[in-house]
mmCIF file of C-alpha atoms in Angstrom:
data_model
loop_
_atom_site.group_PDB
_atom_site.id
_atom_site.type_symbol
_atom_site.label_atom_id
_atom_site.label_comp_id
_atom_site.label_asym_id
_atom_site.label_seq_id
_atom_site.Cartn_x
_atom_site.Cartn_y
_atom_site.Cartn_z
ATOM 1 C CA UNK A 1 123.122 37.937 135.506
ATOM 2 C CA UNK A 2 119.586 37.371 136.746
ATOM 3 C CA UNK A 3 120.941 37.211 140.265
ATOM 4 C CA UNK A 4 122.559 40.645 139.895
ATOM 5 C CA UNK A 5 119.330 42.112 138.500
ATOM 6 C CA UNK A 6 117.386 40.522 141.353
ATOM 7 C CA UNK A 7 119.787 41.905 143.972
ATOM 8 C CA UNK A 8 119.580 45.401 142.453
ATOM 9 C CA UNK A 9 115.789 45.233 142.312
ATOM 10 C CA UNK A 10 115.561 44.061 145.913
ATOM 11 C CA UNK A 11 117.930 46.799 147.081
ATOM 12 C CA UNK A 12 115.860 49.452 145.330
ATOM 13 C CA UNK A 13 112.540 48.096 146.530
ATOM 14 C CA UNK A 14 113.728 47.707 150.104
ATOM 15 C CA UNK A 15 114.837 51.326 150.193
ATOM 16 C CA UNK A 16 111.484 52.639 148.895
ATOM 17 C CA UNK A 17 109.132 53.985 151.509
ATOM 18 C CA UNK A 18 111.648 54.161 154.327
ATOM 19 C CA UNK A 19 111.047 57.378 156.179
ATOM 20 C CA UNK A 20 113.854 57.300 158.711
ATOM 21 C CA UNK A 21 117.448 57.616 157.581
ATOM 22 C CA UNK A 22 119.026 55.126 160.027
ATOM 23 C CA UNK A 23 122.440 53.844 159.042
ATOM 24 C CA UNK A 24 122.309 50.201 158.067
ATOM 25 C CA UNK A 25 125.759 48.583 157.848
ATOM 26 C CA UNK A 26 124.219 45.671 155.951
ATOM 27 C CA UNK A 27 123.234 48.037 153.117
ATOM 28 C CA UNK A 28 126.833 49.205 152.827
ATOM 29 C CA UNK A 29 127.912 45.599 152.330
ATOM 30 C CA UNK A 30 125.246 45.096 149.634
ATOM 31 C CA UNK A 31 126.157 48.380 147.973
ATOM 32 C CA UNK A 32 129.852 47.487 147.970
ATOM 33 C CA UNK A 33 129.055 44.071 146.493
ATOM 34 C CA UNK A 34 126.938 45.668 143.734
ATOM 35 C CA UNK A 35 129.697 48.167 142.929
ATOM 36 C CA UNK A 36 132.240 45.341 142.736
ATOM 37 C CA UNK A 37 129.931 43.222 140.542
ATOM 38 C CA UNK A 38 129.342 46.182 138.232
ATOM 39 C CA UNK A 39 133.098 46.843 137.991
ATOM 40 C CA UNK A 40 133.700 43.192 137.048
ATOM 41 C CA UNK A 41 130.909 43.244 134.412
ATOM 42 C CA UNK A 42 132.221 46.464 132.885
ATOM 43 C CA UNK A 43 135.761 45.071 132.723
ATOM 44 C CA UNK A 44 134.593 41.840 131.073
ATOM 45 C CA UNK A 45 132.574 43.825 128.564
ATOM 46 C CA UNK A 46 135.528 46.127 127.879
ATOM 47 C CA UNK A 47 137.794 43.124 127.312
ATOM 48 C CA UNK A 48 135.225 41.584 124.934
ATOM 49 C CA UNK A 49 134.970 44.872 122.996
ATOM 50 C CA UNK A 50 138.748 45.097 122.729
ATOM 51 C CA UNK A 51 138.922 41.499 121.459
ATOM 52 C CA UNK A 52 136.265 42.204 118.823
ATOM 53 C CA UNK A 53 138.021 45.406 117.723
ATOM 54 C CA UNK A 54 141.283 43.474 117.396
ATOM 55 C CA UNK A 55 139.526 40.682 115.474
ATOM 56 C CA UNK A 56 138.010 43.214 113.044
ATOM 57 C CA UNK A 57 141.382 44.939 112.626
ATOM 58 C CA UNK A 58 139.960 48.309 113.544
ATOM 59 C CA UNK A 59 142.344 51.010 114.795
ATOM 60 C CA UNK A 60 140.130 52.598 117.431
ATOM 61 C CA UNK A 61 140.782 55.047 120.226
ATOM 62 C CA UNK A 62 139.014 54.943 123.580
ATOM 63 C CA UNK A 63 137.523 57.900 125.433
ATOM 64 C CA UNK A 64 137.530 58.236 129.203
ATOM 65 C CA UNK A 65 134.006 56.802 129.367
ATOM 66 C CA UNK A 66 134.920 53.675 127.368
ATOM 67 C CA UNK A 67 133.497 54.836 124.036
ATOM 68 C CA UNK A 68 135.608 53.434 121.174
ATOM 69 C CA UNK A 69 135.864 55.469 117.981
ATOM 70 C CA UNK A 70 137.569 55.787 114.626
ATOM 71 C CA UNK A 71 137.027 58.260 111.839
ATOM 72 C CA UNK A 72 136.641 57.002 108.283
ATOM 73 C CA UNK A 73 136.244 60.421 106.631
ATOM 74 C CA UNK A 74 137.006 63.891 107.907
ATOM 75 C CA UNK A 75 134.658 66.748 107.191
ATOM 76 C CA UNK A 76 135.331 70.460 107.351
ATOM 77 C CA UNK A 77 131.986 71.744 108.613
ATOM 78 C CA UNK A 78 130.889 73.053 111.964
ATOM 79 C CA UNK A 79 131.626 71.130 115.123
ATOM 80 C CA UNK A 80 128.665 69.603 116.892
ATOM 81 C CA UNK A 81 128.393 70.993 120.416
ATOM 82 C CA UNK A 82 125.870 70.818 123.233
ATOM 83 C CA UNK A 83 122.698 72.590 122.241
ATOM 84 C CA UNK A 84 123.284 72.357 118.481
ATOM 85 C CA UNK A 85 121.042 70.283 116.230
ATOM 86 C CA UNK A 86 122.911 67.510 114.462
ATOM 87 C CA UNK A 87 121.462 65.771 111.427
ATOM 88 C CA UNK A 88 122.903 62.284 111.111
ATOM 89 C CA UNK A 89 122.716 59.225 108.932
ATOM 90 C CA UNK A 90 123.312 56.126 111.035
ATOM 91 C CA UNK A 91 123.379 52.362 111.264
ATOM 92 C CA UNK A 92 123.189 50.631 114.627
ATOM 93 C CA UNK A 93 124.665 47.112 114.763
ATOM 94 C CA UNK A 94 124.994 44.629 117.615
ATOM 95 C CA UNK A 95 128.699 44.204 118.290
ATOM 96 C CA UNK A 96 128.490 40.515 119.127
ATOM 97 C CA UNK A 97 126.446 39.267 116.165
ATOM 98 C CA UNK A 98 126.797 42.041 113.593
ATOM 99 C CA UNK A 99 123.022 42.176 113.202
ATOM 100 C CA UNK A 100 121.696 45.542 112.031
ATOM 101 C CA UNK A 101 119.103 46.840 114.498
ATOM 102 C CA UNK A 102 118.242 50.250 113.098
ATOM 103 C CA UNK A 103 119.321 52.283 110.108
ATOM 104 C CA UNK A 104 118.595 55.644 108.549
ATOM 105 C CA UNK A 105 118.377 53.704 105.258
ATOM 106 C CA UNK A 106 114.825 52.800 106.341
ATOM 107 C CA UNK A 107 113.909 55.774 108.533
ATOM 108 C CA UNK A 108 115.826 58.602 106.920
ATOM 109 C CA UNK A 109 118.322 60.874 108.679
ATOM 110 C CA UNK A 110 117.457 61.965 112.194
ATOM 111 C CA UNK A 111 117.978 65.249 114.032
ATOM 112 C CA UNK A 112 119.432 65.175 117.534
ATOM 113 C CA UNK A 113 119.612 68.136 119.899
ATOM 114 C CA UNK A 114 123.073 67.413 121.220
ATOM 115 C CA UNK A 115 123.188 66.983 124.978
ATOM 116 C CA UNK A 116 119.429 67.315 125.345
ATOM 117 C CA UNK A 117 117.503 64.719 123.314
ATOM 118 C CA UNK A 118 116.462 61.428 124.812
ATOM 119 C CA UNK A 119 119.003 59.238 123.024
ATOM 120 C CA UNK A 120 121.871 57.122 124.248
ATOM 121 C CA UNK A 121 124.458 58.930 126.344
ATOM 122 C CA UNK A 122 127.182 57.524 124.127
ATOM 123 C CA UNK A 123 125.506 58.983 121.048
ATOM 124 C CA UNK A 124 125.680 62.477 122.539
ATOM 125 C CA UNK A 125 129.368 61.948 123.325
ATOM 126 C CA UNK A 126 130.035 60.575 119.824
ATOM 127 C CA UNK A 127 128.323 63.426 117.983
ATOM 128 C CA UNK A 128 130.244 66.027 119.977
ATOM 129 C CA UNK A 129 133.509 64.520 118.627
ATOM 130 C CA UNK A 130 132.385 65.193 115.065
ATOM 131 C CA UNK A 131 132.291 67.969 112.468
ATOM 132 C CA UNK A 132 129.777 68.213 109.661
ATOM 133 C CA UNK A 133 130.962 65.893 106.903
ATOM 134 C CA UNK A 134 132.676 63.422 109.255
ATOM 135 C CA UNK A 135 131.956 59.726 108.946
ATOM 136 C CA UNK A 136 132.942 57.594 111.944
ATOM 137 C CA UNK A 137 132.430 54.281 113.705
ATOM 138 C CA UNK A 138 131.672 54.265 117.432
ATOM 139 C CA UNK A 139 131.310 51.354 119.810
ATOM 140 C CA UNK A 140 129.074 52.190 122.734
ATOM 141 C CA UNK A 141 129.541 49.898 125.740
ATOM 142 C CA UNK A 142 126.206 48.909 127.234
ATOM 143 C CA UNK A 143 126.437 51.553 129.989
ATOM 144 C CA UNK A 144 126.561 54.252 127.252
ATOM 145 C CA UNK A 145 123.906 52.538 125.127
ATOM 146 C CA UNK A 146 120.818 50.733 126.438
ATOM 147 C CA UNK A 147 122.207 49.387 129.714
ATOM 148 C CA UNK A 148 120.706 46.606 131.828
ATOM 149 C CA UNK A 149 117.402 46.448 129.983
ATOM 150 C CA UNK A 150 118.176 46.895 126.318
ATOM 151 C CA UNK A 151 115.599 48.772 124.258
ATOM 152 C CA UNK A 152 112.834 46.152 124.593
ATOM 153 C CA UNK A 153 112.741 45.720 120.809
ATOM 154 C CA UNK A 154 115.962 44.854 118.942
ATOM 155 C CA UNK A 155 118.791 45.540 121.405
ATOM 156 C CA UNK A 156 119.163 42.986 124.195
ATOM 157 C CA UNK A 157 120.180 43.765 127.777
ATOM 158 C CA UNK A 158 123.860 44.591 128.377
ATOM 159 C CA UNK A 159 124.632 44.763 124.672
ATOM 160 C CA UNK A 160 127.437 46.932 123.308
ATOM 161 C CA UNK A 161 126.396 48.478 119.989
ATOM 162 C CA UNK A 162 128.266 49.822 116.979
ATOM 163 C CA UNK A 163 127.140 53.119 115.499
ATOM 164 C CA UNK A 164 128.172 53.996 111.962
ATOM 165 C CA UNK A 165 127.504 57.737 111.756
ATOM 166 C CA UNK A 166 127.780 60.409 109.104
ATOM 167 C CA UNK A 167 127.247 63.899 110.507
ATOM 168 C CA UNK A 168 125.475 65.652 107.675
ATOM 169 C CA UNK A 169 124.692 69.039 109.154
ATOM 170 C CA UNK A 170 125.052 71.075 112.352
ATOM 171 C CA UNK A 171 122.606 73.867 113.122
ATOM 172 C CA UNK A 172 122.943 76.365 115.940
#
């Protein structure tokens, strides 16, 4: 893992400051290797998520981005859409250990401007699947959550996370 991070960092740093746009066949090889390594990592993570979902006995669906989801309660309120303000109660749990990282139990509900706020990409996708009153469980693969670096506090690098969300209110 450290090797992959080092290779990515070196590729980025070596491309900084280059003024001429000469074709470098060596960079194509490095880029292809990074793409292949990323594909392998995402597949391994996806397999691990599927194994955990099976172990927990959850009946989850998977979106095109790899977001897993299941609804526990269906609401009848407005649908959350891009640009709306969603008020949610949440609990964020590490998939691997089950440790709770963050929860609205301690912070209170939060408001998210759907599609615009600086939150995880997977959270925007999840909220847009919901209606006010819905309660659902979402598993965000690391690429939809905190990615290569984690959040520098409670979520480690490359960690898939579980969001337990209740969409309380949608405002236009």
